[in-house]
mmCIF file of C-alpha atoms and ligand atoms in Angstrom:
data_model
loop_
_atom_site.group_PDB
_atom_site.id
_atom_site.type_symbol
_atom_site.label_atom_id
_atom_site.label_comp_id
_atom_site.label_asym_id
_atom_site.label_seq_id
_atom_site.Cartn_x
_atom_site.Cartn_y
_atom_site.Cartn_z
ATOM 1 C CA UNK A 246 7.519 4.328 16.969
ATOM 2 C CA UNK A 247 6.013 3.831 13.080
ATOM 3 C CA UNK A 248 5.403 0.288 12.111
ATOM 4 C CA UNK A 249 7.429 -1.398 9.719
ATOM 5 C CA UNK A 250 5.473 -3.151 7.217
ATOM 6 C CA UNK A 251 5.989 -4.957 3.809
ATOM 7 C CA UNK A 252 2.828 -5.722 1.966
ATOM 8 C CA UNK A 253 2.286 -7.858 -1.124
ATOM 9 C CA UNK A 254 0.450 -6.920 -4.202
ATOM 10 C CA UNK A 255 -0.692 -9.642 -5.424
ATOM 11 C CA UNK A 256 -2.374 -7.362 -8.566
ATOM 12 C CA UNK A 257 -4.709 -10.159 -11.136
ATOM 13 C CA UNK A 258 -2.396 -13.144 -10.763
ATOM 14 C CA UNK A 259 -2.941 -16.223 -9.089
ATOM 15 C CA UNK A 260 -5.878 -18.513 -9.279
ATOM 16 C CA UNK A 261 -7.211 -20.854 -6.590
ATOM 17 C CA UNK A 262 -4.433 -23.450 -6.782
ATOM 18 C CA UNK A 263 -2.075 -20.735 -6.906
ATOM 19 C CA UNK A 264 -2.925 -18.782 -3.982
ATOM 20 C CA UNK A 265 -3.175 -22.153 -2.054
ATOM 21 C CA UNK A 266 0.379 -22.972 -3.382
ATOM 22 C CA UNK A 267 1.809 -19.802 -2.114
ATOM 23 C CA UNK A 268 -0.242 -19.253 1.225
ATOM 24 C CA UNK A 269 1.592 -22.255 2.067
ATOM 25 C CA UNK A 270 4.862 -21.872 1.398
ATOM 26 C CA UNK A 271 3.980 -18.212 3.199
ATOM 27 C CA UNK A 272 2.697 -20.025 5.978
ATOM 28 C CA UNK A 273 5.887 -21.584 6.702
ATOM 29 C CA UNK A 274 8.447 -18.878 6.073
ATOM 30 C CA UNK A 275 9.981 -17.705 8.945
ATOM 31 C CA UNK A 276 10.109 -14.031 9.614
ATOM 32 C CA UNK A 277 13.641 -12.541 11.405
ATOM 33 C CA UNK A 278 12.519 -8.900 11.408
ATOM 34 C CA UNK A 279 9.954 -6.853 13.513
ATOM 35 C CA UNK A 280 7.831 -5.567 10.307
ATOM 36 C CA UNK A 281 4.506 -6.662 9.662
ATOM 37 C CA UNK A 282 3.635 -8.598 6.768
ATOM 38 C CA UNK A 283 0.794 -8.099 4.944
ATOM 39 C CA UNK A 284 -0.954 -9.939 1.481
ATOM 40 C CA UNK A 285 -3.398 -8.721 -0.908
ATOM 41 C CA UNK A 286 -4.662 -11.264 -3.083
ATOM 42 C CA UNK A 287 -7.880 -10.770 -5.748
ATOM 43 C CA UNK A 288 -11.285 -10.518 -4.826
ATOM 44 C CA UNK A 289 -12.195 -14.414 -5.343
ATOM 45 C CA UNK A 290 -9.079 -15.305 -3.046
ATOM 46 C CA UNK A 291 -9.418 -12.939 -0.253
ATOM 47 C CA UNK A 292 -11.550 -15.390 1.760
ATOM 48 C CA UNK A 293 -9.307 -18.207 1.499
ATOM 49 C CA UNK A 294 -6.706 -16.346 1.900
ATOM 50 C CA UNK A 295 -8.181 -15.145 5.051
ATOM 51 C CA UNK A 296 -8.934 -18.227 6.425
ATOM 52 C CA UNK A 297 -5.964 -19.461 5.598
ATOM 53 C CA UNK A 298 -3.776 -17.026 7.363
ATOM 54 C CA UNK A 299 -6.177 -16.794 10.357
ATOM 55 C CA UNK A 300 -3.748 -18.471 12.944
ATOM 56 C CA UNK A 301 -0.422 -17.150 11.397
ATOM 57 C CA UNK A 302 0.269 -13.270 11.741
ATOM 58 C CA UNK A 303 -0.069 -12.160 8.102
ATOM 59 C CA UNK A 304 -2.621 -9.773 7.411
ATOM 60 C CA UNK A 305 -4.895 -9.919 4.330
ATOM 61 C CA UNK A 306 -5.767 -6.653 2.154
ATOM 62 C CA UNK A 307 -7.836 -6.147 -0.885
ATOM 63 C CA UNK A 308 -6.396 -4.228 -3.518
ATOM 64 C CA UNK A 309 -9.617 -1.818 -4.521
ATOM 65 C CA UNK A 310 -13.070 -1.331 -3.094
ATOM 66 C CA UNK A 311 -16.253 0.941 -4.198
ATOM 67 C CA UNK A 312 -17.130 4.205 -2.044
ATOM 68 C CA UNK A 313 -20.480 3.066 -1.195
ATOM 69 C CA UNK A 314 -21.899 1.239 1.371
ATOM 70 C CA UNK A 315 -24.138 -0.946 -0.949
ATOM 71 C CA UNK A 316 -26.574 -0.942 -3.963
ATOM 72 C CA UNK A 317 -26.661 -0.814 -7.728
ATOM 73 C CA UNK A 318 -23.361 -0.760 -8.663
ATOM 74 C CA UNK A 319 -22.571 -3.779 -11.123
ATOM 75 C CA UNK A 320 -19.337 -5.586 -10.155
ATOM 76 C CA UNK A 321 -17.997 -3.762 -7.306
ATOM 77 C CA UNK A 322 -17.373 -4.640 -3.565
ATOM 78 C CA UNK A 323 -18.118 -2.492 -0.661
ATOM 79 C CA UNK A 324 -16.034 -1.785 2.418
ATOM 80 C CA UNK A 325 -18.642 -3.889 4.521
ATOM 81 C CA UNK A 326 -18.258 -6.680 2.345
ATOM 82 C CA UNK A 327 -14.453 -6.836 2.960
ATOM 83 C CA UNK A 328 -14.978 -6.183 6.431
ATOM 84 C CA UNK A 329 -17.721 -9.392 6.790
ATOM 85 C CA UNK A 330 -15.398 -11.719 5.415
ATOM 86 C CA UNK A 331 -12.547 -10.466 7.600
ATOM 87 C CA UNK A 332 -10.445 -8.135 5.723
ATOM 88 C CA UNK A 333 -9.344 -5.299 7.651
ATOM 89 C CA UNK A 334 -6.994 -3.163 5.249
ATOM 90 C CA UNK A 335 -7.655 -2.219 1.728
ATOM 91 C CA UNK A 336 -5.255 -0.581 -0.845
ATOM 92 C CA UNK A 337 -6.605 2.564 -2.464
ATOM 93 C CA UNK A 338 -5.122 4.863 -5.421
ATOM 94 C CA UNK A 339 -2.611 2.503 -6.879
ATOM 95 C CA UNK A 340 -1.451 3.969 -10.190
ATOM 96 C CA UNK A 341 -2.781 0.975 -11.919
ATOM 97 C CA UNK A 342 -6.458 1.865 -10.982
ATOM 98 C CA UNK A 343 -5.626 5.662 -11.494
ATOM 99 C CA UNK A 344 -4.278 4.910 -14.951
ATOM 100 C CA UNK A 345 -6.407 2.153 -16.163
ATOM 101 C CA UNK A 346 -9.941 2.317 -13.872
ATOM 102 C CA UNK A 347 -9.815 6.531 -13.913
ATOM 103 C CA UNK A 348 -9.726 7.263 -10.753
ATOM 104 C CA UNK A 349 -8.974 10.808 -9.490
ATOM 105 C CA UNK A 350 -8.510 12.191 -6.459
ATOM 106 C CA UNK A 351 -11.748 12.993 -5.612
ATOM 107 C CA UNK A 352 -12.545 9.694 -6.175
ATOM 108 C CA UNK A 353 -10.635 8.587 -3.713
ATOM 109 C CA UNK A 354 -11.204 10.721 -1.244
ATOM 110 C CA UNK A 355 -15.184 8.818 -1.051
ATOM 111 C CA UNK A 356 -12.573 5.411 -1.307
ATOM 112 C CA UNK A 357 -11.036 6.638 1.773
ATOM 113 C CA UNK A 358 -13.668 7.852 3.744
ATOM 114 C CA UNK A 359 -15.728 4.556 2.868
ATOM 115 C CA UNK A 360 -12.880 2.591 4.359
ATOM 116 C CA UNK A 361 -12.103 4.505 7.727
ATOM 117 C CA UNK A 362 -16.492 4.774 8.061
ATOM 118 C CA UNK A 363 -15.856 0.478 8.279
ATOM 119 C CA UNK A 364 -12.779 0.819 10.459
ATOM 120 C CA UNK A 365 -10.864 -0.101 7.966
ATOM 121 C CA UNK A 366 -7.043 0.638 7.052
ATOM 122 C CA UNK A 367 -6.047 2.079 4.122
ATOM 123 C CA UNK A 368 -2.608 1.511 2.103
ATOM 124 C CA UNK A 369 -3.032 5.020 -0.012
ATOM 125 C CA UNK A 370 -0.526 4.790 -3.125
ATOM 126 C CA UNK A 371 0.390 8.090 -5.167
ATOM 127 C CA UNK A 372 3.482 8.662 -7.181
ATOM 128 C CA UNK A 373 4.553 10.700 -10.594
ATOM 129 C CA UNK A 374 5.541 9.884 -13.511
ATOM 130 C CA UNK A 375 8.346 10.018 -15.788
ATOM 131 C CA UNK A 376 7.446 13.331 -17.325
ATOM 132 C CA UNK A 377 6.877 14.959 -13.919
ATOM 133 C CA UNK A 378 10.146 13.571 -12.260
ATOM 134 C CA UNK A 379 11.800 14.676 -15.594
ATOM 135 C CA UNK A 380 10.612 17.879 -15.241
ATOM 136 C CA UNK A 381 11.354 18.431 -11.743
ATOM 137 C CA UNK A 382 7.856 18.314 -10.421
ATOM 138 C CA UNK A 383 7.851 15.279 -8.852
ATOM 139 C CA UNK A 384 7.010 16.854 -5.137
ATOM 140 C CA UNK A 385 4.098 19.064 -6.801
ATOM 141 C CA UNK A 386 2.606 16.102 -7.666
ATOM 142 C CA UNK A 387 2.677 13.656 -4.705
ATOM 143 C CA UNK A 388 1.618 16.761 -2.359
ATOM 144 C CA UNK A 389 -1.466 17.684 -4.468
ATOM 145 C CA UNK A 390 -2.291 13.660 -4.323
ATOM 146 C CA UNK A 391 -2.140 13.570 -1.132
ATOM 147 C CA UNK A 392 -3.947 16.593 -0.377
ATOM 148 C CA UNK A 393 -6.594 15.981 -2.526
ATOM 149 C CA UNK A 394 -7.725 12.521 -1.231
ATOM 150 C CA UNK A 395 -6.636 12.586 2.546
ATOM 151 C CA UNK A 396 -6.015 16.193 3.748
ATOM 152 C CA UNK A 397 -10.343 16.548 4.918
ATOM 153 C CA UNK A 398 -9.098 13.372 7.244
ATOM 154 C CA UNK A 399 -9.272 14.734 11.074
ATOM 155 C CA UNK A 400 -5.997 13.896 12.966
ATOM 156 C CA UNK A 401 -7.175 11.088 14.774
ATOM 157 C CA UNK A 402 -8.036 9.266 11.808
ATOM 158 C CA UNK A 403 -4.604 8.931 10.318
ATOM 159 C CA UNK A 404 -4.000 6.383 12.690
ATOM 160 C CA UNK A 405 -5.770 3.955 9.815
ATOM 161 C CA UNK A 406 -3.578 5.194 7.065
ATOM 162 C CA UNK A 407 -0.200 3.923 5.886
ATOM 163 C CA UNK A 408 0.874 5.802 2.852
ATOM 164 C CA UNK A 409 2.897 3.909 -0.001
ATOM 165 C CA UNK A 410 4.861 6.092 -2.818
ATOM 166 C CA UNK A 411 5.433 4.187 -5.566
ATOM 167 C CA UNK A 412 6.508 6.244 -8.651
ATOM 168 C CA UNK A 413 5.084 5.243 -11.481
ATOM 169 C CA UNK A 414 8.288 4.632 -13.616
ATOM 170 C CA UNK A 415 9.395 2.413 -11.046
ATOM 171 C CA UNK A 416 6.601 0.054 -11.011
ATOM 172 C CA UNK A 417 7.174 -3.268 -13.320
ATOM 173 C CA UNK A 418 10.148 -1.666 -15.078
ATOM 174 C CA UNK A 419 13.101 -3.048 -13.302
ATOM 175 C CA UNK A 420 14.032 0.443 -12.387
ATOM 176 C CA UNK A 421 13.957 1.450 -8.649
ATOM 177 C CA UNK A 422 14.102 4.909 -7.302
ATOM 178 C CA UNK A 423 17.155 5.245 -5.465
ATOM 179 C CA UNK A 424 17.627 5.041 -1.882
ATOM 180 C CA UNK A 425 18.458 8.694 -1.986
ATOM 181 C CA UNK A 426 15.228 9.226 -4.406
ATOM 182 C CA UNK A 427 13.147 7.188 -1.917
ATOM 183 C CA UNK A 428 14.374 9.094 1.253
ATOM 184 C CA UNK A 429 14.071 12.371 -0.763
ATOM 185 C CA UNK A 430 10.374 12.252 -1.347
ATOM 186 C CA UNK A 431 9.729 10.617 2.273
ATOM 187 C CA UNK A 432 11.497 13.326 3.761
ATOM 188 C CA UNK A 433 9.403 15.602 1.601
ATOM 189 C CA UNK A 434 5.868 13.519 2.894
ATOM 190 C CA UNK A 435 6.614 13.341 6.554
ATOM 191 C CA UNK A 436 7.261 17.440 6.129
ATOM 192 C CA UNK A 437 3.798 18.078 4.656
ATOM 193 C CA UNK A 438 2.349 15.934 7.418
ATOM 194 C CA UNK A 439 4.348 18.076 9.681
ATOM 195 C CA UNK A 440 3.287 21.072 8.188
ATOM 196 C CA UNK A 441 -0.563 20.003 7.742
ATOM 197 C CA UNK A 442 -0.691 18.397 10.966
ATOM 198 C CA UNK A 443 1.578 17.752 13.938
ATOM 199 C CA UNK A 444 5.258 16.792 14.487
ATOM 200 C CA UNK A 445 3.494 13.305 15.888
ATOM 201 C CA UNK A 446 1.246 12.653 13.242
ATOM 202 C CA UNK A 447 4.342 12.926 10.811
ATOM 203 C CA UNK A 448 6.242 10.933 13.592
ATOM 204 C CA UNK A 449 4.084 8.103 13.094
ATOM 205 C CA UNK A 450 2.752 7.071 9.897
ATOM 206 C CA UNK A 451 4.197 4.918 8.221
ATOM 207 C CA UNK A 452 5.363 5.181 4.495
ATOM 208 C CA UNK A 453 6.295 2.974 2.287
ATOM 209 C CA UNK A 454 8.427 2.591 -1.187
ATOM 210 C CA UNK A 455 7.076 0.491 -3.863
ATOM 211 C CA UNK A 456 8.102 -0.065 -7.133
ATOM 212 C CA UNK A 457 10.624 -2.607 -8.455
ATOM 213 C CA UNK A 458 11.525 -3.911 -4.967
ATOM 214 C CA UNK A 459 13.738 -7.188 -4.880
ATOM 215 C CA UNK A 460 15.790 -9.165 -2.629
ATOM 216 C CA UNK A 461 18.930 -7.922 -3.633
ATOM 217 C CA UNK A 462 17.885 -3.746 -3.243
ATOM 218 C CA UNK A 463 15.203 -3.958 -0.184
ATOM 219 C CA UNK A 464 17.938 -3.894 2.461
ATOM 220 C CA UNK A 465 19.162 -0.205 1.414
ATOM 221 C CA UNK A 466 15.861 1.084 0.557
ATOM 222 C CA UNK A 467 14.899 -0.072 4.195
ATOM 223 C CA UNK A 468 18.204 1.300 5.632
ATOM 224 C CA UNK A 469 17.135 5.014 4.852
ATOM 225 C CA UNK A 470 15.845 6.572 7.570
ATOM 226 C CA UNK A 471 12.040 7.924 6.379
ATOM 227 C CA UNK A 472 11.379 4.670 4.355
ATOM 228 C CA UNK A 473 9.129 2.601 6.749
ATOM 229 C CA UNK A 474 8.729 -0.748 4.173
ATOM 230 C CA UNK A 475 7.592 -1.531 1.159
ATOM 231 C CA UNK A 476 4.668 -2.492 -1.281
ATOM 232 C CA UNK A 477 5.860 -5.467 -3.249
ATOM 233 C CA UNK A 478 4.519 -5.818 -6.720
ATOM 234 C CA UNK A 479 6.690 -8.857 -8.777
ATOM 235 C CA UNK A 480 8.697 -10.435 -6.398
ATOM 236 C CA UNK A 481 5.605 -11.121 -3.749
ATOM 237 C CA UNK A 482 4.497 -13.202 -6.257
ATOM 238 C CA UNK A 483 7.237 -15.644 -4.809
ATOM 239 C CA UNK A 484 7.387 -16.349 -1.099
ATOM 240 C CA UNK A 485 11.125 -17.151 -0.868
ATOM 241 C CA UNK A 486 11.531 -13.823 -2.926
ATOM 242 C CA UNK A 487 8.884 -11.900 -0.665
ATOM 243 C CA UNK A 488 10.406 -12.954 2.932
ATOM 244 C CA UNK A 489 14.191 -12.028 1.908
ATOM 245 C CA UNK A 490 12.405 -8.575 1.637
ATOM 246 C CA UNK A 491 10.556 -8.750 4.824
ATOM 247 C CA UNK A 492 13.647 -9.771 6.418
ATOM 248 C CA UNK A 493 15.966 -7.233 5.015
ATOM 249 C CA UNK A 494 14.651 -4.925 7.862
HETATM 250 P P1 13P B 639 6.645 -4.083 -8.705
HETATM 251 O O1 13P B 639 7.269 -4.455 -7.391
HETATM 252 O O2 13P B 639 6.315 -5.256 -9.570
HETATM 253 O O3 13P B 639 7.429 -3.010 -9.408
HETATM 254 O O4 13P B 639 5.202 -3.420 -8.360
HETATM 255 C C1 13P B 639 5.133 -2.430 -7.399
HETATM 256 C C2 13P B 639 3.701 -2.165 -7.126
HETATM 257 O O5 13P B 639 2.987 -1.672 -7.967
HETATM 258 C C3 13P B 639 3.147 -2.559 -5.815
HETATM 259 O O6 13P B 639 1.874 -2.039 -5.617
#
């Protein structure tokens, strides 16, 4: 069986007092369903948020990390450093950083392989955009994303990663892929694992849907029968918001 799981992407908000204020209203939500919950706060939070969490069962993630393992690289964190302050699971290849920090695929291939090296998981996002779903070549596009950054990983190493598709026009816009959209292109996933791999492998990784996830939609995204949780941009942002999605499992 897959794991259900509904992270939190916390992108750049929330400052000190924030973070406190919502770790502990988190703290105190109660959770109805079997998924795992996950948060990933910024850089200056993730060690109070770590702490903070340490006796509940919410994970913390980052959101980014550098390749290498240390050295002269001016404003970046390293897998080890995460891993020294607790953090166990770090998101890689959101479209954000792919649109806005550059990052390609080959990129994030050394991301990945940094990550797993630490015994690390890894929440790998990928996704079109409008243009490519518009023109038809939204499949094209996730498979050569994936392909490119995690198809070198040996079998045994997929149990680290949980793989998020979050199209691009979905994310901040209000817009949601459909359930039918969602389970299209999971469908799609778990057959190029299949393919690329084994009928188990597919069976169990877990993928997830992000991209303008709410209370009021999660329960029939979740319903479909490929789409394993989500990755919550806005509405983790608010705890009462946040656990109406991790309960709609
Ligand atoms: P929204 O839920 O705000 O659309 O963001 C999705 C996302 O980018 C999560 O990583």
């Amino acid at each position: 069986m897959r794991q259900k799981i509904v992270a939190g992407n916390w992108k750049m908000n929330n400052d000190l007092s924030q973070t406190e204020a919502l770790l502990t209203k988190l703290k105190k939500a109660t959770k109805t369903s079997d998924s795992e919950v996950v948060v990933a706060p910024s850089f200056t939070n993730l060690w109070h948020a770590f702490e903070a969490l340490r006796l509940s069962d919410i994970e913390v993630a980052a959101q980014n990390m550098h390749y290498a393992e240390k050295g002269a690289f001016t404003g970046e964190v390293s897998a080890k450093m995460l891993r020294s302050i607790g953090v166990g699971t770090v998101i890689l290849g959101h479209s954000e950083r792919r649109a806005y920090f550059n990052e390609t695929d080959a990129l994030l291939a050394k991301k990945v392989d940094a990550a797993l090296n630490e015994n690390m998981r890894v929440i790998f996002c990928f996704g079109e955009e409008l243009k490519d779903r518009q023109a038809g070549n939204q499949e094209n596009i996730v498979a050569s994303q994936i392909k490119n950054a995690l198809f070198h990983l040996k079998s045994s190493q997929w149990k680290h990663i949980i793989l998020a598709y979050e199209p691009v026009w979905a994310i901040g816009t209000g817009e949601t892929a459909s359930p039918e959209q969602a389970q299209d292109m999971h469908a799609f996933i778990r057959s190029l694992l299949r393919d690329n791999y084994s009928d188990a492998l597919a069976d169990n990784t877990s993928i997830l849907y992000g991209g303008s996830v709410k209370p009021d939609n999660a329960k029939e995204i979740f319903s479909k029968p490929d789409v394993d949780g989500g990755l919550i941009g806005g509405a983790s942002l608010n705890a009462k918001d946040f656990f109406a999605i991790v309960n709609a499992f």
